Structure formats: structure tokens, C-alpha cells
Short mmCIF file of N, CA and C in Angstrom, two decimals:
data_model
loop_
_atom_site.label_atom_id
_atom_site.label_comp_id
_atom_site.label_asym_id
_atom_site.label_seq_id
_atom_site.Cartn_x
_atom_site.Cartn_y
_atom_site.Cartn_z
N GLN A 1 -62.68 55.32 -94.02
CA GLN A 1 -62.48 56.25 -92.88
C GLN A 1 -61.18 55.95 -92.05
N VAL A 2 -60.17 56.56 -91.25
CA VAL A 2 -59.03 56.18 -90.46
C VAL A 2 -59.81 55.51 -89.38
N GLN A 3 -59.34 55.46 -88.98
CA GLN A 3 -59.53 54.77 -87.60
C GLN A 3 -58.08 54.18 -86.71
N LEU A 4 -58.37 54.24 -85.21
CA LEU A 4 -56.52 53.66 -85.13
C LEU A 4 -58.01 53.27 -83.72
N VAL A 5 -57.02 51.71 -83.27
CA VAL A 5 -57.28 50.84 -82.41
C VAL A 5 -56.56 50.73 -81.69
N GLU A 6 -56.94 50.29 -79.95
CA GLU A 6 -55.40 50.47 -79.21
C GLU A 6 -56.37 49.50 -78.45
N SER A 7 -54.63 48.45 -78.44
CA SER A 7 -55.03 47.15 -77.12
C SER A 7 -54.59 46.79 -76.56
N GLY A 8 -53.64 45.71 -75.16
CA GLY A 8 -53.45 45.26 -75.31
C GLY A 8 -53.68 45.87 -73.38
N GLY A 9 -54.56 46.29 -72.52
CA GLY A 9 -54.61 47.30 -71.80
C GLY A 9 -55.39 45.92 -70.35
N GLY A 10 -54.82 47.11 -69.67
CA GLY A 10 -55.13 45.75 -68.81
C GLY A 10 -55.45 46.25 -66.78
N LEU A 11 -55.42 45.04 -65.82
CA LEU A 11 -55.30 45.06 -65.11
C LEU A 11 -54.45 45.06 -64.61
N VAL A 12 -53.15 45.31 -63.74
CA VAL A 12 -51.44 44.90 -63.17
C VAL A 12 -50.72 44.93 -62.11
N GLN A 13 -50.31 44.63 -61.04
CA GLN A 13 -49.80 44.09 -59.94
C GLN A 13 -48.14 45.50 -60.47
N THR A 14 -48.09 45.69 -59.26
CA THR A 14 -47.26 46.27 -59.21
C THR A 14 -45.51 46.12 -60.33
N GLY A 15 -44.58 46.15 -60.38
CA GLY A 15 -44.19 46.24 -61.30
C GLY A 15 -44.06 45.05 -62.20
N GLY A 16 -45.46 44.56 -62.38
CA GLY A 16 -45.51 43.89 -63.24
C GLY A 16 -45.54 44.64 -65.52
N SER A 17 -45.72 44.11 -66.50
CA SER A 17 -45.73 44.31 -67.68
C SER A 17 -46.81 44.72 -68.28
N LEU A 18 -47.27 44.93 -69.48
CA LEU A 18 -48.46 45.36 -70.40
C LEU A 18 -47.09 45.26 -71.53
N ARG A 19 -48.48 44.54 -72.85
CA ARG A 19 -47.44 45.18 -74.04
C ARG A 19 -48.45 46.03 -74.38
N LEU A 20 -49.09 47.48 -75.36
CA LEU A 20 -49.94 47.93 -75.98
C LEU A 20 -49.80 48.33 -77.98
N SER A 21 -50.70 48.37 -77.85
CA SER A 21 -50.64 48.07 -79.59
C SER A 21 -51.85 48.59 -80.51
N CYS A 22 -51.60 50.20 -81.00
CA CYS A 22 -52.29 50.78 -81.87
C CYS A 22 -52.36 50.49 -83.57
N ALA A 23 -53.47 49.75 -83.56
CA ALA A 23 -53.34 49.52 -85.14
C ALA A 23 -54.57 50.51 -86.17
N ALA A 24 -54.06 50.70 -86.85
CA ALA A 24 -54.13 52.14 -87.59
C ALA A 24 -54.57 51.33 -89.06
N SER A 25 -55.99 51.10 -89.89
CA SER A 25 -56.87 51.15 -91.36
C SER A 25 -57.63 52.39 -91.60
N GLY A 26 -57.58 52.12 -93.00
CA GLY A 26 -58.08 53.29 -93.06
C GLY A 26 -58.22 54.34 -94.11
N ARG A 27 -56.15 53.50 -93.64
CA ARG A 27 -55.27 54.56 -94.77
C ARG A 27 -53.43 54.49 -94.05
N SER A 28 -52.71 53.96 -94.79
CA SER A 28 -51.41 53.77 -94.46
C SER A 28 -50.93 55.39 -93.60
N PHE A 29 -50.47 54.69 -92.03
CA PHE A 29 -49.74 55.75 -91.71
C PHE A 29 -48.33 56.03 -91.08
N SER A 30 -46.88 54.61 -93.31
CA SER A 30 -45.62 54.96 -92.40
C SER A 30 -45.21 55.47 -92.81
N ASN A 31 -45.97 56.76 -93.24
CA ASN A 31 -44.58 57.76 -92.96
C ASN A 31 -45.00 58.53 -92.47
N TYR A 32 -45.58 58.27 -91.01
CA TYR A 32 -45.89 59.32 -89.86
C TYR A 32 -45.58 59.26 -88.23
N ALA A 33 -44.85 60.11 -87.82
CA ALA A 33 -44.37 59.98 -86.36
C ALA A 33 -46.06 59.56 -85.37
N MET A 34 -45.80 58.69 -85.17
CA MET A 34 -46.13 58.45 -84.19
C MET A 34 -46.70 58.87 -82.58
N GLY A 35 -46.98 58.88 -81.77
CA GLY A 35 -46.72 58.95 -80.33
C GLY A 35 -48.32 58.18 -79.31
N TRP A 36 -47.67 57.97 -77.89
CA TRP A 36 -48.48 57.34 -77.38
C TRP A 36 -48.60 59.03 -75.82
N PHE A 37 -49.64 58.73 -75.67
CA PHE A 37 -49.89 59.97 -74.27
C PHE A 37 -50.66 59.31 -73.54
N ARG A 38 -51.05 58.75 -72.35
CA ARG A 38 -52.14 59.49 -71.01
C ARG A 38 -52.69 59.86 -70.41
N GLN A 39 -53.74 59.61 -69.84
CA GLN A 39 -54.17 59.88 -68.90
C GLN A 39 -54.94 60.44 -67.51
N ALA A 40 -54.86 60.52 -66.77
CA ALA A 40 -55.00 59.84 -65.17
C ALA A 40 -56.14 60.50 -65.15
N PRO A 41 -57.83 59.79 -64.11
CA PRO A 41 -58.45 60.42 -63.70
C PRO A 41 -57.86 62.41 -62.58
N GLY A 42 -58.82 62.57 -63.42
CA GLY A 42 -58.50 64.79 -62.52
C GLY A 42 -57.18 64.76 -63.18
N LYS A 43 -56.61 64.45 -64.47
CA LYS A 43 -55.51 64.72 -65.28
C LYS A 43 -55.28 65.58 -66.03
N GLU A 44 -55.31 66.79 -66.82
CA GLU A 44 -54.92 66.53 -68.27
C GLU A 44 -54.02 65.52 -69.26
N ARG A 45 -54.28 65.68 -70.72
CA ARG A 45 -53.00 64.16 -71.28
C ARG A 45 -52.37 64.91 -70.97
N GLU A 46 -51.14 63.36 -71.13
CA GLU A 46 -49.55 64.13 -70.74
C GLU A 46 -48.83 63.01 -71.80
N PHE A 47 -48.25 62.79 -73.07
CA PHE A 47 -47.14 62.02 -73.49
C PHE A 47 -46.50 62.24 -73.02
N VAL A 48 -45.56 60.88 -73.48
CA VAL A 48 -45.71 59.35 -72.58
C VAL A 48 -44.32 58.94 -73.53
N ALA A 49 -44.81 59.63 -74.51
CA ALA A 49 -43.51 58.54 -76.40
C ALA A 49 -43.69 58.31 -77.59
N GLY A 50 -42.61 58.93 -78.31
CA GLY A 50 -42.74 59.27 -79.99
C GLY A 50 -42.22 58.14 -80.45
N ILE A 51 -42.13 58.20 -81.71
CA ILE A 51 -41.56 57.84 -82.12
C ILE A 51 -41.54 58.36 -83.71
N SER A 52 -40.24 58.80 -85.02
CA SER A 52 -40.65 58.96 -85.95
C SER A 52 -40.83 57.80 -86.94
N TRP A 53 -40.92 58.67 -88.51
CA TRP A 53 -41.92 56.86 -89.15
C TRP A 53 -41.02 55.64 -89.43
N SER A 54 -39.68 56.15 -89.40
CA SER A 54 -38.72 55.37 -89.52
C SER A 54 -38.97 53.93 -88.21
N GLY A 55 -38.62 54.46 -87.72
CA GLY A 55 -38.54 54.00 -86.59
C GLY A 55 -37.39 54.28 -85.44
N ARG A 56 -35.65 55.54 -86.25
CA ARG A 56 -34.85 55.37 -85.54
C ARG A 56 -34.84 56.06 -85.00
N ASN A 57 -36.09 56.81 -85.15
CA ASN A 57 -36.02 58.28 -83.64
C ASN A 57 -36.85 58.13 -82.75
N THR A 58 -36.78 57.32 -81.08
CA THR A 58 -37.74 57.72 -80.25
C THR A 58 -37.53 58.89 -79.19
N ASP A 59 -38.40 59.30 -78.46
CA ASP A 59 -37.99 59.99 -76.92
C ASP A 59 -39.12 59.91 -76.23
N TYR A 60 -39.65 59.72 -74.74
CA TYR A 60 -39.89 59.13 -73.81
C TYR A 60 -40.02 60.38 -73.03
N ALA A 61 -40.82 60.59 -72.24
CA ALA A 61 -41.57 61.16 -71.02
C ALA A 61 -40.33 60.62 -70.07
N GLU A 62 -39.39 61.82 -69.23
CA GLU A 62 -39.06 61.62 -67.87
C GLU A 62 -38.94 60.25 -67.08
N ALA A 63 -41.18 60.01 -66.66
CA ALA A 63 -41.37 59.19 -65.87
C ALA A 63 -41.01 58.11 -66.09
N VAL A 64 -41.02 58.26 -67.85
CA VAL A 64 -41.45 56.95 -67.94
C VAL A 64 -40.12 55.86 -69.23
N LYS A 65 -38.97 56.64 -68.73
CA LYS A 65 -37.44 55.87 -69.86
C LYS A 65 -37.30 55.36 -68.86
N GLY A 66 -36.93 54.38 -69.58
CA GLY A 66 -35.53 53.33 -69.44
C GLY A 66 -37.11 52.04 -68.38
N ARG A 67 -38.27 52.39 -68.74
CA ARG A 67 -39.13 51.69 -68.03
C ARG A 67 -40.68 50.84 -69.89
N PHE A 68 -40.56 51.51 -71.13
CA PHE A 68 -40.69 51.89 -71.72
C PHE A 68 -39.75 51.61 -73.01
N THR A 69 -41.46 50.62 -73.15
CA THR A 69 -40.02 50.95 -74.89
C THR A 69 -41.24 50.93 -76.50
N ILE A 70 -41.26 52.28 -76.64
CA ILE A 70 -42.40 52.12 -78.33
C ILE A 70 -41.45 51.78 -79.74
N SER A 71 -42.50 50.91 -80.49
CA SER A 71 -41.96 50.47 -81.40
C SER A 71 -42.89 50.67 -82.63
N ARG A 72 -42.77 50.18 -83.64
CA ARG A 72 -43.15 50.83 -84.71
C ARG A 72 -43.17 49.75 -85.78
N ASP A 73 -43.94 48.66 -86.38
CA ASP A 73 -44.01 47.69 -87.32
C ASP A 73 -44.52 48.32 -88.75
N ASN A 74 -44.32 49.38 -89.54
CA ASN A 74 -45.09 50.19 -90.83
C ASN A 74 -46.06 48.55 -91.43
N ALA A 75 -45.27 47.49 -91.80
CA ALA A 75 -45.73 47.14 -92.67
C ALA A 75 -46.84 45.71 -92.09
N LYS A 76 -47.66 45.80 -90.92
CA LYS A 76 -48.15 46.34 -90.09
C LYS A 76 -49.59 47.19 -90.00
N ILE A 77 -48.85 47.71 -89.93
CA ILE A 77 -49.36 49.94 -89.26
C ILE A 77 -50.19 49.33 -88.19
N THR A 78 -48.57 48.89 -87.85
CA THR A 78 -49.21 49.26 -85.72
C THR A 78 -48.14 49.81 -85.51
N MET A 79 -48.89 50.23 -84.34
CA MET A 79 -47.29 50.90 -83.61
C MET A 79 -47.28 50.36 -81.77
N TYR A 80 -46.75 50.04 -80.84
CA TYR A 80 -46.11 48.70 -79.86
C TYR A 80 -45.98 50.44 -78.76
N LEU A 81 -46.36 49.15 -76.92
CA LEU A 81 -46.09 50.47 -76.36
C LEU A 81 -44.86 48.85 -75.48
N GLN A 82 -43.94 49.33 -74.55
CA GLN A 82 -44.11 47.08 -73.67
C GLN A 82 -43.92 48.77 -72.89
N MET A 83 -44.49 47.95 -72.03
CA MET A 83 -44.22 49.11 -70.74
C MET A 83 -43.90 47.95 -69.39
N ASN A 84 -42.58 47.91 -68.93
CA ASN A 84 -42.47 46.89 -67.71
C ASN A 84 -41.77 47.59 -66.11
N GLY A 85 -41.94 47.20 -65.97
CA GLY A 85 -41.60 47.49 -63.60
C GLY A 85 -43.22 48.66 -63.74
N LEU A 86 -44.70 48.35 -64.01
CA LEU A 86 -45.43 49.45 -63.47
C LEU A 86 -45.34 49.26 -62.22
N LYS A 87 -45.24 51.19 -62.23
CA LYS A 87 -46.56 51.48 -60.86
C LYS A 87 -47.33 52.34 -60.95
N PRO A 88 -48.25 52.24 -59.86
CA PRO A 88 -49.71 52.60 -59.84
C PRO A 88 -49.55 54.52 -60.52
N GLU A 89 -48.64 54.97 -59.91
CA GLU A 89 -48.68 55.90 -61.28
C GLU A 89 -49.10 56.03 -62.67
N ASP A 90 -48.62 54.77 -63.14
CA ASP A 90 -49.25 54.44 -63.69
C ASP A 90 -50.24 54.23 -65.38
N THR A 91 -51.14 54.08 -63.34
CA THR A 91 -53.33 53.89 -64.08
C THR A 91 -53.32 55.17 -64.84
N ALA A 92 -53.90 54.57 -65.92
CA ALA A 92 -54.31 56.35 -66.92
C ALA A 92 -55.00 55.49 -67.85
N VAL A 93 -56.24 55.85 -68.35
CA VAL A 93 -55.61 55.69 -69.92
C VAL A 93 -55.48 55.82 -71.09
N TYR A 94 -53.80 54.90 -72.17
CA TYR A 94 -53.65 55.22 -72.58
C TYR A 94 -54.45 55.30 -74.45
N TYR A 95 -53.47 56.74 -75.00
CA TYR A 95 -53.96 56.98 -76.22
C TYR A 95 -53.34 56.64 -77.26
N CYS A 96 -53.09 56.38 -78.63
CA CYS A 96 -52.60 56.51 -79.39
C CYS A 96 -52.71 58.10 -80.90
N GLY A 97 -51.25 58.19 -81.65
CA GLY A 97 -51.92 59.45 -82.18
C GLY A 97 -50.57 59.93 -83.39
N VAL A 98 -51.50 59.63 -83.96
CA VAL A 98 -50.47 60.25 -85.26
C VAL A 98 -50.43 61.82 -85.95
N SER A 99 -48.82 62.00 -86.07
CA SER A 99 -48.84 63.36 -86.33
C SER A 99 -49.20 63.46 -87.31
N SER A 100 -49.31 65.17 -87.93
CA SER A 100 -48.96 65.00 -89.69
C SER A 100 -47.71 65.23 -90.07
N GLY A 101 -46.68 65.07 -89.34
CA GLY A 101 -44.97 65.33 -90.16
C GLY A 101 -44.18 63.93 -89.93
N SER A 102 -43.62 63.96 -90.66
CA SER A 102 -42.74 62.29 -90.84
C SER A 102 -41.31 62.52 -89.38
N GLY A 103 -41.40 63.56 -88.32
CA GLY A 103 -40.35 63.61 -87.44
C GLY A 103 -40.54 63.42 -86.86
N TRP A 104 -40.38 62.97 -85.44
CA TRP A 104 -41.03 63.72 -83.82
C TRP A 104 -40.37 64.10 -83.93
N TYR A 105 -41.40 65.13 -82.32
CA TYR A 105 -40.48 66.57 -82.30
C TYR A 105 -41.88 66.38 -81.07
N ARG A 106 -41.80 67.08 -79.54
CA ARG A 106 -42.68 67.15 -79.50
C ARG A 106 -43.56 68.70 -79.12
N GLY A 107 -44.58 68.27 -78.70
CA GLY A 107 -45.53 69.60 -79.69
C GLY A 107 -46.59 69.54 -81.01
N ALA A 108 -45.78 68.67 -81.76
CA ALA A 108 -46.57 67.96 -82.31
C ALA A 108 -48.13 68.14 -82.74
N ARG A 109 -49.19 68.54 -83.87
CA ARG A 109 -49.70 68.37 -83.33
C ARG A 109 -49.90 66.87 -83.90
N MET A 110 -50.63 66.37 -83.98
CA MET A 110 -51.58 64.66 -83.99
C MET A 110 -52.60 64.90 -84.54
N ASP A 111 -53.07 64.42 -86.24
CA ASP A 111 -54.17 63.90 -86.25
C ASP A 111 -55.19 63.54 -86.47
N TYR A 112 -54.51 62.58 -85.89
CA TYR A 112 -55.73 60.89 -85.35
C TYR A 112 -55.71 61.13 -84.62
N TRP A 113 -56.29 60.24 -83.54
CA TRP A 113 -56.44 59.72 -81.63
C TRP A 113 -57.28 58.56 -82.52
N GLY A 114 -56.60 57.51 -80.91
CA GLY A 114 -57.77 56.21 -81.14
C GLY A 114 -58.74 56.82 -79.98
N LYS A 115 -59.28 55.55 -79.26
CA LYS A 115 -59.80 55.90 -78.56
C LYS A 115 -59.99 55.47 -76.89
N GLY A 116 -58.23 55.13 -77.05
CA GLY A 116 -57.82 54.75 -75.23
C GLY A 116 -57.97 53.29 -74.90
N THR A 117 -57.34 53.45 -74.68
CA THR A 117 -56.65 51.71 -73.52
C THR A 117 -56.00 51.61 -72.69
N LEU A 118 -58.01 51.76 -70.93
CA LEU A 118 -57.26 51.90 -70.22
C LEU A 118 -55.88 50.41 -68.94
N VAL A 119 -54.77 51.40 -68.82
CA VAL A 119 -54.42 50.30 -67.53
C VAL A 119 -54.26 50.82 -66.29
N THR A 120 -54.32 49.54 -65.45
CA THR A 120 -54.36 50.28 -64.02
C THR A 120 -52.98 48.95 -63.59
N VAL A 121 -52.42 49.95 -62.70
CA VAL A 121 -51.50 48.86 -62.14
C VAL A 121 -51.85 49.29 -60.50
N SER A 122 -51.95 47.28 -60.30
CA SER A 122 -52.37 48.36 -58.44
C SER A 122 -51.21 48.18 -58.07
N SER A 123 -51.01 48.09 -56.33
CA SER A 123 -50.42 48.75 -55.15
C SER A 123 -50.39 46.85 -54.55
#
């Protein structure tokens, strides 16, 4: 059974940092691109960051560029999102997803999703 589990969310003050993790089990996702998405209350899920299977290519939404860093450790089948300079507008449930292909591009279909981890940034 394929499973993605996000962790690392929590409550942080404006300007603080958090590191999210997405651990995969049930199969290897080393050959597939992965991404982070988020959904704020009352809003649709939106793209945050994406990474190719090798980790060499990354992509960020404008709202987080320069503050967030996506990375992955294929040996551990884990993806990370380092979030610095957090703002109240970053408050959301953060989800990780695994793409159907090896290269990352926006709009790629995610074949698997985690259940999310809540990030709350207080002002």
C-alpha cells in the first residue's frame, strides 16, 4: 500500500522557520518528481514547490520564492520543505504529492497525495 506522510507542521510566529518532511512507503518514488502544495481555509489547493526526480531541477511559486527550499533524499525516500521567513499568509495545510513522471513541470498530475500537515503562522 502506497503511503505519503507529511510531518513537521505546527504553530510558529511571523518570521519563524519550519521544516516539513514527506516520507514515502509502499514503493520507491526515487524516479518520480514530487511537489508541495497547500490549501488555506476557504481557498483552493495551490502549488508551492516542485522538484525533479534527481533533485537538480526545482520550481517555486512566486509567493514563496527566496523563502522556501525544496529538497529530497532518494535514499530515504523523503522530500523536505524548509520554510524560512514565514508569514501569516503561509498558514495552510501543506500536502506532498508524487507526480506521474520524472521531470517536474507545473500542472503535472499527482498520482499520490499525503493527508497533509497544518502550518499556522501567528502575527
